[in-house]
Amino acid sequence: MTVDLDNNARTWWYNANAGYSGTHSVVMNSYYNYPNDVDQLFTPSYDLSFISSTQLTFRCAAATKATSASDMTDKLIVYSSTDCGATWLPRKTLAGTALINNSYHPEEFIPTSTSPWALQTVSLPASACTPNTRFKFEYTSGLYGNSIYIDDVNILGVLGIDNNNLVAANVSIFPNPSNELVMLTYHLNKTTATKIEVLDVLGKKIMEINYSNQ
């Protein structure tokens, strides 16, 4: 989802001509003289409640028409929210040369290889890792702006589960945490149908096992 705060029809959009992985990304183009234009890009909500040492990473490629560092006034702020976007907390700010990693381009900037893409890492505190966490990328164009691209948004961390909750349910998962194979054991007090589901952080089911009479 995007929000065009200046209501000028210049905002983030899906781009099929440039990307770090493949040829797709999102782009905000301020090449055509839109200084101080503020536009927001929102992610879906993620369940990060079982992840520790959490990091949000993304690739960014940005250029400018400015010829001096003092004129590079572009800014990108990454926010997180745990209440469906009612409130937002800033997690990382990239401004000036920290954001403009491709320096001066008098033409409309389009990255044509992987080299223009810088890896950005946002470390997240435990308070930001909830069952309903989402992120916002807010870009403010500079006085001499050009295009800025974002690709490969990922969430990294160590997956773990509260062992106290598992003991109460007669469930054991080990090793915990794990990043590869795990063993799941449980005890049923009576014969019943059993279903095991594995979900990703978006809540999408990626595996299901059913036992009709266990």
Short mmCIF file of C-alpha atoms in Angstrom, two decimals:
data_model
loop_
_atom_site.label_atom_id
_atom_site.label_comp_id
_atom_site.label_asym_id
_atom_site.label_seq_id
_atom_site.Cartn_x
_atom_site.Cartn_y
_atom_site.Cartn_z
CA MET A 1 0.00 0.00 0.00
CA THR A 2 1.18 3.53 -0.74
CA VAL A 3 0.13 6.98 0.49
CA ASP A 4 0.75 10.09 -1.61
CA LEU A 5 0.81 12.76 1.11
CA ASP A 6 1.25 15.60 -1.39
CA ASN A 7 -1.55 14.30 -3.60
CA ASN A 8 0.41 15.03 -6.77
CA ALA A 9 0.22 11.58 -8.39
CA ARG A 10 3.96 11.08 -7.82
CA THR A 11 4.43 8.22 -5.38
CA TRP A 12 5.89 4.73 -4.99
CA TRP A 13 4.96 2.35 -7.76
CA TYR A 14 5.74 -1.15 -8.98
CA ASN A 15 8.62 -1.23 -11.45
CA ALA A 16 9.28 -4.07 -13.89
CA ASN A 17 12.50 -2.72 -15.43
CA ALA A 18 15.05 -2.85 -12.60
CA GLY A 19 15.71 -4.97 -9.53
CA TYR A 20 18.44 -6.53 -7.42
CA SER A 21 16.96 -10.02 -7.64
CA GLY A 22 15.46 -10.22 -11.10
CA THR A 23 13.91 -7.21 -12.83
CA HIS A 24 11.23 -6.02 -10.38
CA SER A 25 11.27 -3.54 -7.51
CA VAL A 26 9.42 -0.51 -6.16
CA VAL A 27 10.51 2.96 -7.21
CA MET A 28 9.92 6.57 -6.23
CA ASN A 29 10.87 8.95 -9.04
CA SER A 30 11.56 12.56 -8.05
CA TYR A 31 13.67 13.30 -11.12
CA TYR A 32 11.12 15.72 -12.55
CA ASN A 33 11.58 18.44 -9.93
CA TYR A 34 9.45 17.38 -6.96
CA PRO A 35 11.48 18.66 -3.98
CA ASN A 36 10.30 17.91 -0.43
CA ASP A 37 7.67 15.47 -1.71
CA VAL A 38 6.71 13.00 1.04
CA ASP A 39 5.47 9.53 0.09
CA GLN A 40 4.92 6.39 2.14
CA LEU A 41 5.17 2.68 1.32
CA PHE A 42 3.61 0.13 3.71
CA THR A 43 4.24 -3.59 4.17
CA PRO A 44 1.66 -6.17 5.23
CA SER A 45 1.49 -7.24 8.88
CA TYR A 46 3.88 -9.99 10.00
CA ASP A 47 3.82 -12.36 12.98
CA LEU A 48 7.26 -11.86 14.56
CA SER A 49 6.31 -13.13 18.01
CA PHE A 50 8.53 -16.24 17.77
CA ILE A 51 11.61 -14.48 16.34
CA SER A 52 14.55 -13.08 18.30
CA SER A 53 17.64 -11.10 17.17
CA THR A 54 15.31 -9.74 14.50
CA GLN A 55 16.48 -7.65 11.56
CA LEU A 56 14.68 -6.06 8.63
CA THR A 57 16.90 -5.91 5.55
CA PHE A 58 16.38 -4.42 2.10
CA ARG A 59 18.32 -3.37 -0.98
CA CYS A 60 18.28 0.28 -1.99
CA ALA A 61 19.57 2.07 -5.09
CA ALA A 62 19.36 5.87 -5.10
CA ALA A 63 20.86 8.70 -7.13
CA THR A 64 20.73 12.51 -7.24
CA LYS A 65 21.04 15.45 -9.62
CA ALA A 66 22.94 17.39 -6.92
CA THR A 67 26.62 18.07 -7.54
CA SER A 68 27.61 18.60 -3.90
CA ALA A 69 26.94 16.64 -0.72
CA SER A 70 25.31 19.65 0.96
CA ASP A 71 22.59 19.66 -1.71
CA MET A 72 21.73 15.97 -1.19
CA THR A 73 18.74 16.50 1.09
CA ASP A 74 16.84 13.30 0.31
CA LYS A 75 15.72 11.27 3.33
CA LEU A 76 14.32 7.77 3.89
CA ILE A 77 12.92 6.76 7.30
CA VAL A 78 11.92 3.19 8.18
CA TYR A 79 9.19 2.89 10.83
CA SER A 80 7.53 -0.03 12.60
CA SER A 81 4.06 -0.34 14.11
CA THR A 82 2.50 -2.93 16.42
CA ASP A 83 -1.04 -1.50 16.50
CA CYS A 84 -2.16 -1.71 12.85
CA GLY A 85 -0.56 1.61 11.97
CA ALA A 86 -2.20 3.74 14.67
CA THR A 87 1.27 4.73 15.91
CA TRP A 88 4.70 4.42 14.30
CA LEU A 89 8.22 4.37 15.78
CA PRO A 90 11.26 5.31 13.64
CA ARG A 91 13.80 2.48 13.40
CA LYS A 92 16.33 3.82 10.90
CA THR A 93 16.96 7.09 9.05
CA LEU A 94 19.03 7.36 5.89
CA ALA A 95 19.75 10.89 4.69
CA GLY A 96 22.10 12.63 2.29
CA THR A 97 25.11 10.58 1.25
CA ALA A 98 24.04 7.70 3.53
CA LEU A 99 21.03 7.24 1.26
CA ILE A 100 22.39 8.44 -2.10
CA ASN A 101 24.69 5.50 -2.84
CA ASN A 102 24.96 6.21 -6.59
CA SER A 103 25.89 9.92 -6.38
CA TYR A 104 25.42 12.26 -9.35
CA HIS A 105 23.28 11.23 -12.33
CA PRO A 106 22.08 14.08 -14.59
CA GLU A 107 19.84 11.60 -16.44
CA GLU A 108 16.88 9.71 -14.95
CA PHE A 109 18.58 7.00 -12.87
CA ILE A 110 17.83 3.33 -13.63
CA PRO A 111 20.07 0.64 -12.06
CA THR A 112 21.16 -1.83 -14.73
CA SER A 113 23.17 -4.29 -12.58
CA THR A 114 23.43 -5.46 -8.97
CA SER A 115 26.33 -3.13 -8.09
CA PRO A 116 24.18 0.03 -7.51
CA TRP A 117 22.16 -1.73 -4.80
CA ALA A 118 23.26 -1.17 -1.19
CA LEU A 119 22.21 -3.57 1.56
CA GLN A 120 20.49 -1.80 4.46
CA THR A 121 19.91 -3.45 7.85
CA VAL A 122 17.43 -2.36 10.52
CA SER A 123 17.83 -4.02 13.94
CA LEU A 124 14.53 -4.44 15.74
CA PRO A 125 14.03 -4.54 19.53
CA ALA A 126 11.94 -7.28 21.12
CA SER A 127 9.13 -4.76 21.66
CA ALA A 128 8.72 -4.46 17.87
CA CYS A 129 8.36 -8.23 17.38
CA THR A 130 4.67 -8.96 17.94
CA PRO A 131 1.96 -11.03 16.22
CA ASN A 132 1.00 -7.87 14.27
CA THR A 133 4.10 -5.96 13.16
CA ARG A 134 4.22 -3.90 9.98
CA PHE A 135 6.68 -1.46 8.45
CA LYS A 136 6.57 1.88 6.67
CA PHE A 137 9.13 3.39 4.30
CA GLU A 138 8.76 7.18 4.20
CA TYR A 139 10.75 9.03 1.55
CA THR A 140 11.21 12.80 1.36
CA SER A 141 12.64 13.93 -1.97
CA GLY A 142 15.61 16.28 -2.06
CA LEU A 143 16.05 19.61 -3.77
CA TYR A 144 17.77 17.84 -6.65
CA GLY A 145 16.18 14.42 -6.44
CA ASN A 146 16.41 11.48 -8.78
CA SER A 147 15.00 7.94 -8.57
CA ILE A 148 15.17 5.70 -5.51
CA TYR A 149 14.51 1.95 -5.75
CA ILE A 150 13.80 -0.66 -3.05
CA ASP A 151 13.99 -4.43 -3.52
CA ASP A 152 14.51 -7.65 -1.53
CA VAL A 153 12.76 -6.69 1.71
CA ASN A 154 13.44 -9.53 4.17
CA ILE A 155 13.03 -10.32 7.85
CA LEU A 156 15.87 -12.25 9.49
CA GLY A 157 16.21 -13.70 12.98
CA VAL A 158 16.28 -16.77 15.17
CA LEU A 159 13.04 -18.72 15.29
CA GLY A 160 12.10 -19.94 18.76
CA ILE A 161 9.00 -20.89 20.75
CA ASP A 162 8.19 -20.38 24.42
CA ASN A 163 8.89 -23.76 26.02
CA ASN A 164 6.51 -23.05 28.94
CA ASN A 165 3.55 -22.93 26.55
CA LEU A 166 4.64 -26.17 24.91
CA VAL A 167 4.96 -28.06 28.20
CA ALA A 168 1.42 -27.04 29.17
CA ALA A 169 0.16 -28.54 25.91
CA ASN A 170 2.22 -31.74 26.26
CA VAL A 171 4.20 -30.68 23.20
CA SER A 172 7.95 -30.77 22.71
CA ILE A 173 9.89 -29.22 19.83
CA PHE A 174 13.65 -29.64 19.68
CA PRO A 175 16.15 -28.25 19.09
CA ASN A 176 14.61 -24.91 20.04
CA PRO A 177 15.49 -22.53 18.49
CA SER A 178 16.39 -24.13 15.17
CA ASN A 179 17.06 -22.98 11.63
CA GLU A 180 16.76 -26.35 9.88
CA LEU A 181 15.34 -29.70 11.04
CA VAL A 182 13.17 -29.99 14.15
CA MET A 183 11.53 -32.89 16.00
CA LEU A 184 7.92 -32.52 17.18
CA THR A 185 6.55 -34.84 19.88
CA TYR A 186 3.22 -34.72 21.72
CA HIS A 187 0.95 -36.87 23.89
CA LEU A 188 -2.81 -37.30 23.35
CA ASN A 189 -5.10 -38.18 26.22
CA LYS A 190 -7.55 -39.90 23.88
CA THR A 191 -7.83 -41.13 20.31
CA THR A 192 -8.70 -38.23 18.04
CA ALA A 193 -8.12 -36.60 14.68
CA THR A 194 -4.90 -34.56 14.63
CA LYS A 195 -3.74 -31.80 12.30
CA ILE A 196 -0.32 -30.15 12.26
CA GLU A 197 0.14 -26.93 10.32
CA VAL A 198 3.26 -24.88 9.62
CA LEU A 199 2.69 -21.19 8.81
CA ASP A 200 5.09 -18.50 7.61
CA VAL A 201 5.27 -15.02 9.14
CA LEU A 202 2.46 -13.79 6.88
CA GLY A 203 0.16 -16.54 8.17
CA LYS A 204 0.34 -18.46 4.89
CA LYS A 205 0.18 -22.23 5.35
CA ILE A 206 3.24 -23.92 3.88
CA MET A 207 2.71 -27.45 5.20
CA GLU A 208 -0.14 -29.55 6.65
CA ILE A 209 -0.16 -33.10 8.08
CA ASN A 210 -3.41 -34.85 9.01
CA TYR A 211 -4.01 -38.00 11.08
CA SER A 212 -7.60 -39.21 11.06
CA ASN A 213 -7.46 -41.60 14.05
CA GLN A 214 -4.40 -41.07 16.22
#
